Coordinates of C-alpha atoms and ligand atoms in Angstrom, one line a residue:
X1 CA -12.7 16.5 -11.7
X2 CA -9.2 17.9 -11.5
X3 CA -7.4 20.4 -13.7
X4 CA -4.6 18.8 -15.7
X5 CA -2.1 20.7 -13.5
X6 CA -3.6 19.2 -10.3
X7 CA -3.7 15.8 -11.9
X8 CA 0.0 16.0 -12.6
X9 CA 0.6 17.2 -9.0
X10 CA -1.4 14.3 -7.5
X11 CA 0.0 11.5 -9.6
X12 CA 3.7 12.2 -10.2
X13 CA 6.1 11.1 -7.4
X14 CA 9.5 11.3 -9.1
X15 CA 12.4 12.8 -7.0
X16 CA 11.8 16.4 -8.4
X17 CA 8.0 16.6 -8.0
X18 CA 5.9 18.1 -5.2
X19 CA 4.1 14.8 -4.5
X20 CA 7.4 12.9 -4.6
X21 CA 8.7 15.3 -2.0
X22 CA 5.7 14.6 0.2
X23 CA 6.0 10.8 -0.2
X24 CA 9.7 11.1 0.9
X25 CA 8.6 12.6 4.2
X26 CA 7.0 9.3 5.3
X27 CA 8.3 5.8 5.9
X28 CA 7.2 3.6 3.0
X29 CA 6.7 -0.1 2.7
X30 CA 9.0 -1.3 -0.1
X31 CA 9.2 -5.1 0.1
X32 CA 7.9 -8.1 1.9
X33 CA 10.2 -9.4 4.7
X34 CA 10.2 -12.8 2.9
X35 CA 12.0 -11.2 -0.1
X36 CA 15.2 -10.6 1.9
X37 CA 14.8 -13.4 4.5
X38 CA 18.3 -14.9 3.8
X39 CA 21.7 -13.3 4.3
X40 CA 24.2 -13.2 1.4
X41 CA 21.7 -13.9 -1.3
X42 CA 22.2 -11.9 -4.6
X43 CA 20.9 -8.3 -4.4
X44 CA 17.4 -7.6 -5.9
X45 CA 16.9 -4.8 -8.4
X46 CA 14.1 -2.6 -7.1
X47 CA 12.6 0.7 -8.3
X48 CA 10.6 3.2 -6.2
X49 CA 9.2 6.5 -7.3
X50 CA 11.3 6.5 -10.5
X51 CA 14.6 5.7 -8.7
X52 CA 16.6 2.5 -8.9
X53 CA 18.0 0.7 -5.9
X54 CA 19.4 -2.7 -4.8
X55 CA 17.9 -4.5 -1.8
X56 CA 19.9 -7.2 0.0
X57 CA 20.5 -8.7 3.5
X58 CA 24.1 -8.9 4.4
X59 CA 25.9 -11.6 6.5
X60 CA 25.1 -10.2 9.9
X61 CA 21.4 -9.8 9.0
X62 CA 21.4 -6.1 8.3
X63 CA 19.2 -5.1 5.4
X64 CA 20.7 -2.7 2.7
X65 CA 18.7 -0.6 0.3
X66 CA 21.4 1.2 -1.7
X67 CA 21.9 3.0 -5.0
X68 CA 23.2 0.6 -7.7
X69 CA 26.1 2.8 -8.9
X70 CA 29.6 1.9 -7.7
X71 CA 31.4 4.9 -6.3
X72 CA 34.6 4.0 -8.2
X73 CA 33.7 4.3 -11.8
X74 CA 30.0 3.7 -11.8
X75 CA 29.6 -0.1 -12.5
X76 CA 26.3 -1.6 -11.6
X77 CA 26.5 -3.3 -8.2
X78 CA 23.7 -5.6 -9.3
X79 CA 26.4 -7.7 -10.8
X80 CA 28.2 -7.7 -7.5
X81 CA 28.8 -10.2 -4.8
X82 CA 26.9 -10.1 -1.5
X83 CA 29.6 -11.5 0.7
X84 CA 31.0 -11.1 4.2
X85 CA 28.9 -8.1 5.3
X86 CA 28.8 -6.1 2.1
X87 CA 28.2 -5.8 -1.6
X88 CA 31.4 -6.2 -3.6
X89 CA 31.7 -4.6 -7.1
X90 CA 33.0 -7.2 -9.5
X91 CA 34.8 -4.6 -11.7
X92 CA 37.7 -3.8 -9.4
X93 CA 36.5 -5.2 -6.1
X94 CA 35.4 -2.2 -4.1
X95 CA 33.0 -3.1 -1.3
X96 CA 30.1 -1.3 0.4
X97 CA 28.2 -2.2 3.5
X98 CA 24.4 -1.8 4.1
X99 CA 25.0 1.7 5.4
X100 CA 26.6 2.7 2.1
X101 CA 30.1 3.0 3.6
X102 CA 33.1 1.9 1.6
X103 CA 34.8 -1.0 3.5
X104 CA 37.4 -2.2 1.0
X105 CA 39.4 -0.9 -1.9
X106 CA 41.5 -3.9 -3.1
X107 CA 42.9 -2.2 -6.2
X108 CA 45.0 0.3 -4.2
X109 CA 48.0 -0.3 -2.0
X110 CA 47.3 0.2 1.7
X111 CA 48.2 3.7 2.9
X112 CA 46.8 7.1 3.7
X113 CA 45.5 7.7 0.2
X114 CA 43.5 4.6 0.2
X115 CA 42.2 5.3 3.8
X116 CA 41.1 8.8 2.7
X117 CA 39.2 7.5 -0.3
X118 CA 37.6 4.7 1.8
X119 CA 36.3 7.4 4.2
X120 CA 34.8 9.6 1.5
X121 CA 33.6 7.1 -1.1
X122 CA 30.0 6.4 -0.1
X123 CA 27.0 5.2 -2.0
X124 CA 23.5 6.4 -1.2
X125 CA 21.9 4.1 1.4
X126 CA 18.4 4.4 2.8
X127 CA 17.4 3.7 6.4
X128 CA 15.3 0.5 6.5
X129 CA 13.3 -1.3 9.1
X130 CA 11.4 -4.6 9.3
X131 CA 7.9 -3.7 10.4
X132 CA 4.7 -5.7 10.2
X133 CA 6.1 -8.4 7.9
X134 CA 7.2 -5.8 5.5
X135 CA 10.4 -3.9 4.8
X136 CA 9.9 -0.1 5.2
X137 CA 12.3 2.6 3.9
X138 CA 12.9 6.2 4.6
X139 CA 13.7 8.2 1.4
X140 CA 14.5 11.5 3.1
X141 CA 17.7 12.8 4.8
X142 CA 19.1 9.8 6.7
X143 CA 19.4 11.6 10.0
X144 CA 15.9 13.0 9.9
X145 CA 13.9 9.8 9.8
X146 CA 10.7 10.1 12.0
X147 CA 9.1 7.3 14.0
X148 CA 7.5 4.5 12.1
X149 CA 3.7 4.8 11.8
X150 CA 2.0 2.5 14.4
X151 CA -0.3 0.7 12.0
X152 CA -2.2 -2.1 13.7
X153 CA -0.9 -4.9 11.6
X154 CA 2.7 -4.2 12.7
X155 CA 1.6 -4.3 16.4
X156 CA 0.2 -7.9 16.3
X157 CA 2.2 -11.1 16.5
X158 CA 3.4 -12.5 13.2
X159 CA 1.0 -15.5 13.3
X160 CA -2.0 -13.0 13.5
X161 CA -1.3 -11.5 10.0
X162 CA -0.8 -12.5 6.4
X163 CA 1.1 -10.2 4.0
X164 CA 1.3 -10.2 0.2
X165 CA 2.1 -7.8 -2.6
X166 CA 1.3 -7.5 -6.3
X167 CA 2.3 -5.3 -9.2
X168 CA -0.5 -2.9 -10.3
X169 CA 0.0 -1.7 -13.8
X170 CA -1.2 1.9 -13.4
X171 CA -0.6 5.0 -11.4
X172 CA -0.7 4.7 -7.6
X173 CA -3.4 7.4 -7.0
X174 CA -6.2 5.9 -9.2
X175 CA -5.6 2.5 -7.7
X176 CA -5.8 4.0 -4.1
X177 CA -9.0 5.7 -5.2
X178 CA -10.6 2.3 -5.7
X179 CA -10.2 1.8 -1.9
X180 CA -11.7 5.1 -0.8
X181 CA -14.6 4.7 -3.3
X182 CA -16.5 1.9 -1.6
X183 CA -19.6 2.5 -3.9
X184 CA -18.0 0.3 -6.6
X185 CA -18.6 -2.8 -4.5
X186 CA -22.2 -2.9 -5.8
X187 CA -21.0 -3.3 -9.3
X188 CA -17.4 -4.5 -9.9
X189 CA -17.7 -7.2 -7.2
X190 CA -21.3 -8.2 -7.8
X191 CA -22.2 -11.8 -7.9
X192 CA -25.1 -12.4 -10.3
X193 CA -26.0 -16.0 -9.6
X194 CA -24.7 -19.5 -9.1
X195 CA -24.6 -21.2 -12.5
X196 CA -28.0 -22.4 -13.7
X197 CA -30.1 -20.9 -10.9
X198 CA -30.6 -17.5 -12.5
X199 CA -31.0 -16.0 -9.0
X200 CA -28.5 -13.9 -7.1
X201 CA -26.5 -15.8 -4.5
X202 CA -25.4 -14.0 -1.4
X203 CA -22.8 -15.2 1.0
X204 CA -24.4 -13.2 3.7
X205 CA -26.7 -10.3 4.3
X206 CA -24.0 -7.8 3.6
X207 CA -23.7 -8.9 0.0
X208 CA -27.4 -8.5 -0.4
X209 CA -27.5 -5.0 1.0
X210 CA -24.5 -4.0 -1.2
X211 CA -26.4 -5.5 -4.2
X212 CA -29.7 -3.9 -3.4
X213 CA -28.5 -0.4 -2.6
X214 CA -26.1 0.8 -5.3
X215 CA -26.2 4.5 -4.3
X216 CA -24.7 4.7 -0.8
X217 CA -24.6 8.0 1.1
X218 CA -21.0 9.1 2.0
X219 CA -19.8 10.9 5.1
X220 CA -16.1 11.8 5.5
X221 CA -14.4 13.0 8.7
X222 CA -10.8 14.1 9.2
X223 CA -8.5 12.9 11.9
X224 CA -4.9 13.3 12.9
X225 CA -3.6 10.7 10.4
X226 CA -6.0 11.1 7.5
X227 CA -9.7 10.5 6.8
X228 CA -12.4 8.1 8.0
X229 CA -15.1 7.5 5.5
X230 CA -18.5 6.0 5.9
X231 CA -20.7 4.6 3.1
X232 CA -24.3 4.1 4.3
X233 CA -26.7 1.7 2.5
X234 CA -30.2 0.6 3.3
X235 CA -30.2 -2.7 5.3
X236 CA -33.2 -4.5 6.8
X237 CA -36.2 -2.3 7.6
X238 CA -35.2 0.5 10.2
X239 CA -31.5 -0.2 9.8
X240 CA -28.5 1.2 7.9
X241 CA -25.5 -0.8 6.8
X242 CA -22.3 1.2 7.2
X243 CA -19.0 0.4 5.5
X244 CA -16.3 2.3 7.2
X245 CA -12.8 2.7 5.6
X246 CA -9.7 4.7 6.6
X247 CA -7.3 6.7 4.5
X248 CA -3.9 7.0 6.2
X249 CA -1.7 9.7 4.7
X250 CA -0.1 9.5 2.2
X251 CA -0.8 6.0 0.7
X252 CA -2.5 3.5 3.0
X253 CA -6.1 2.4 3.3
X254 CA -8.0 0.2 5.6
X255 CA -10.9 -1.8 4.1
X256 CA -14.5 -1.4 5.1
X257 CA -15.9 -5.0 5.2
X258 CA -14.8 -6.4 8.6
X259 CA -17.4 -7.3 11.2
X260 CA -16.3 -8.0 14.7
X261 CA -14.2 -11.2 14.9
X262 CA -13.2 -11.2 11.2
X263 CA -9.8 -10.2 9.9
X264 CA -9.1 -6.6 9.1
X265 CA -7.5 -5.7 5.8
X266 CA -5.2 -2.9 4.7
X267 CA -3.4 -1.9 1.5
X268 CA -0.5 0.4 0.8
X269 CA 0.4 1.8 -2.6
X270 CA 4.1 2.3 -3.4
X271 CA 4.8 3.9 -6.8
X272 CA 7.4 2.0 -8.9
X273 CA 7.2 4.9 -11.3
X274 CA 4.3 7.0 -12.4
X275 CA 2.7 4.2 -14.4
X276 CA 3.1 1.2 -12.1
X277 CA 2.9 0.6 -8.4
X278 CA 3.3 -2.2 -5.8
X279 CA 0.2 -2.9 -3.7
X280 CA 1.0 -4.3 -0.3
X281 CA -2.0 -6.1 1.2
X282 CA -2.3 -7.2 4.8
X283 CA -5.0 -9.1 6.6
X284 CA -4.8 -9.5 10.4
X285 CA -6.6 -10.3 13.5
X286 CA -5.8 -8.3 16.7
X287 CA -6.5 -11.2 19.1
X288 CA -6.0 -14.5 17.3
X289 CA -3.8 -16.2 14.7
X290 CA -5.0 -16.4 11.1
X291 CA -7.0 -19.6 10.8
X292 CA -6.1 -22.5 8.4
X293 CA -9.3 -21.8 6.4
X294 CA -8.4 -18.1 6.1
X295 CA -4.9 -19.0 5.0
X296 CA -6.2 -21.3 2.4
X297 CA -8.4 -18.5 0.9
X298 CA -5.5 -16.0 1.0
X299 CA -3.2 -18.3 -0.8
X300 CA -5.7 -19.5 -3.5
X301 CA -7.2 -16.3 -4.8
X302 CA -10.4 -16.3 -2.8
X303 CA -9.8 -13.1 -0.9
X304 CA -8.3 -9.6 -1.3
X305 CA -4.9 -11.2 -1.9
X306 CA -4.1 -11.7 -5.6
X307 CA -2.7 -14.8 -7.2
X308 CA 0.9 -13.8 -8.3
X309 CA 3.9 -15.4 -9.9
X310 CA 7.4 -15.6 -8.3
X311 CA 8.0 -11.9 -9.2
X312 CA 4.7 -10.8 -7.6
X313 CA 3.1 -10.2 -11.0
X314 CA -0.6 -11.2 -10.9
X315 CA -1.4 -14.3 -13.0
X316 CA -4.4 -12.4 -14.3
X317 CA -3.0 -9.1 -15.6
X318 CA -3.1 -6.4 -18.3
X319 CA -1.3 -8.7 -20.8
X320 CA -4.0 -11.4 -20.7
X321 CA -7.0 -9.1 -20.1
X322 CA -7.3 -10.6 -16.6
X323 CA -8.8 -13.7 -18.2
X324 CA -12.1 -11.9 -18.8
X325 CA -14.7 -14.5 -19.4
X326 CA -17.8 -13.2 -21.3
X327 CA -19.8 -16.3 -20.5
X328 CA -19.2 -15.8 -16.8
X329 CA -20.1 -12.1 -17.2
X330 CA -23.5 -13.2 -18.6
X331 CA -24.3 -15.7 -16.0
X332 CA -22.4 -15.4 -12.8
X333 CA -20.2 -12.4 -12.2
X334 CA -21.1 -8.8 -13.1
X335 CA -17.6 -8.2 -14.3
X336 CA -16.7 -11.6 -15.7
X337 CA -13.3 -11.7 -14.0
X338 CA -12.6 -14.0 -11.1
X339 CA -11.1 -12.7 -7.9
X340 CA -11.7 -9.6 -5.8
X341 CA -8.2 -8.4 -6.2
X342 CA -8.2 -9.1 -10.0
X343 CA -11.5 -7.3 -10.5
X344 CA -10.1 -4.2 -8.8
X345 CA -6.8 -4.4 -10.8
X346 CA -8.6 -4.7 -14.1
X347 CA -11.0 -1.8 -13.7
X348 CA -8.3 0.5 -12.2
X349 CA -5.8 -0.3 -15.0
X350 CA -8.6 0.3 -17.5
X351 CA -8.7 4.0 -16.6
X352 CA -5.3 4.4 -18.3
X353 CA -1.8 4.3 -17.0
X354 CA -2.5 7.7 -15.5
X355 CA -6.2 8.5 -15.3
X356 CA -7.1 11.8 -17.0
X357 CA -9.1 13.4 -14.2
X358 CA -9.9 16.5 -16.3
X359 CA -12.5 14.4 -18.2
X360 CA -14.5 13.0 -15.3
X361 CA -18.1 13.6 -14.0
X362 CA -18.1 13.0 -10.3
X363 CA -21.2 12.1 -8.2
X364 CA -22.0 12.3 -4.4
X365 CA -20.8 8.7 -4.0
X366 CA -17.3 9.9 -5.1
X367 CA -17.0 12.0 -1.9
X368 CA -14.2 9.8 -0.5
X369 CA -12.2 10.2 -3.8
X370 CA -12.7 14.0 -3.7
X371 CA -11.6 14.3 -0.1
X372 CA -8.5 12.1 -0.6
X373 CA -7.4 14.2 -3.6
X374 CA -8.0 17.5 -1.7
X375 CA -6.0 16.4 1.3
X376 CA -3.1 15.1 -0.8
X377 CA -2.9 18.2 -3.0
X378 CA -3.0 20.4 0.0
X379 CA -0.3 18.5 1.7
X380 CA 1.9 18.7 -1.4
X381 CA 1.3 22.4 -2.0
X382 CA 1.9 23.2 1.7
X383 CA 5.2 21.4 1.6
X384 CA 6.3 23.5 -1.4
X385 CA 6.0 26.6 0.9
X386 CA 7.7 24.9 3.8
X387 CA 4.7 23.5 5.8
X388 CA 5.6 19.9 6.8
X389 CA 2.8 17.2 6.8
X390 CA 1.5 17.1 10.4
X391 CA 0.8 13.3 10.2
X392 CA 4.5 12.5 10.3
X393 CA 4.6 13.9 13.9
X394 CA 1.8 11.5 15.2
X395 CA 2.8 7.9 14.5
X396 CA 0.3 6.8 17.1
X397 CA -2.6 8.2 15.1
X398 CA -2.0 5.5 12.5
X399 CA -3.5 2.9 15.0
X400 CA -7.1 3.1 13.6
X401 CA -9.8 0.6 12.8
X402 CA -12.1 0.1 9.8
X403 CA -15.0 -2.2 9.3
X404 CA -18.7 -2.6 8.9
X405 CA -21.6 -1.9 11.2
X406 CA -25.4 -2.1 11.2
X407 CA -27.0 0.8 13.0
X408 CA -30.5 2.2 13.5
X409 CA -31.6 4.3 10.6
X410 CA -30.9 8.0 11.2
X411 CA -28.0 7.5 13.6
X412 CA -25.1 9.9 12.7
X413 CA -21.8 8.6 11.4
X414 CA -19.9 9.8 14.4
X415 CA -22.3 8.0 16.7
X416 CA -21.9 4.8 14.6
X417 CA -18.1 5.2 14.9
X418 CA -18.3 5.5 18.7
X419 CA -20.5 2.5 19.0
X420 CA -18.5 0.3 16.6
X421 CA -15.0 1.3 17.7
X422 CA -15.4 3.2 21.0
X423 CA -14.0 6.4 19.3
X424 CA -15.5 9.1 17.1
X425 CA -12.9 8.5 14.4
X426 CA -12.1 4.8 14.7
X427 CA -8.9 5.5 16.6
X428 CA -7.6 2.4 18.5
X429 CA -5.3 3.7 21.3
X430 CA -5.8 0.3 23.1
X431 CA -3.6 -1.2 20.5
X432 CA -0.5 0.9 21.2
X433 CA 2.5 -0.5 23.0
X434 CA 2.1 0.1 26.7
X435 CA -1.6 0.7 26.5
X436 CA -2.4 -2.5 28.5
X437 CA 0.1 -1.6 31.2
X438 CA -1.3 1.9 31.5
X439 CA -4.8 0.7 32.2
Ligands
FES501 S1 33.6 0.4 -10.8 FE1 33.2 -0.7 -9.0 S2 35.2 -1.3 -8.3 FE2 35.6 -0.2 -10.1
FE2_502 FE1 -12.9 -3.3 -5.0

């Protein structure tokens, strides 16, 4: 449980909040690359951490993420024209490029006065990069942007990954907590039976172990970029099934299910405001393209990727109770809602727009949740007294792995990590640019 004060600290990311200040120290995924694939298309309205922006790609391919307010008299540039390398305000024709510079003032005669205004009339513009099939932005001082985090999905060829996003209608932190609490798999995602059989149906042994052991033991270890978490369940006699996830500061998580050869999965939570967030989901293979079968599952709601409309709003959402089917709940699915992503969304939304953590009763299986909160609250408090988050300085530490492992009973978590990933925290230095050449 958290005090109300700590809950406010953890959840609120507006521009004048401690957590908002911490988020603005890190590069953040803000859109899919596909959203701004074409130059000169109309600007998109976007909102991040309670602030409004416009996102567009100008004629020469450069991406702009700018404040919507025209520097002349404050008209909304959303109504403007994205033309000839800039966004032109339709009120009096002033024009701004992707860097926020004023490049034309047609309602003034040429001369020194106009030149002077053009030099000083800027709009706020954020540095942006295309990285891993996503657009990332830096919300801090433009000249102080650090290196991008070397997350694995950005280091593989485009054909090896699949990216998506969806709107989540609750606060970012409780949704992320769903990813660091891997105990919930035994319940929310449980399959009861195929219709008519009355018997549990398991896709593979993993599902059976998850079903049969609903009280996993948790071990959490720190590393340079965040936390690695292991949830251990009983497997076949003499064996333990480990589900290993990663939390990467401040808002990314790598999923625990992957066995060798299967695609990895990651999610990032970008607050829209304190009551909504974008969830960016990526699945990728380090050494092969995504297969046709995998692609089919990703595009048709049979995976961690949600089914969404053209605005990235899930088809099953708060407004239609996620198409909860009580018959299905009796017979086939523990939760009665179809789709992994939709099951997570429904149960996380159900905690409230901002979960009141002063009214919880936590158990040992909430260890990942507890450690995530502690780390984030510490980082936000430290920053208030001038201590910068150390993770920003080690972009290479974001190259980590998550996944599942079956190990002999009694083997320590660190030993399991070493055997599964060749490193005691799941670091993956072999992925980094130049690693192959250095060998
Ligand atoms: S308000 Fe934009 S050009 Fe006048
Ligand atoms: Fe889940």
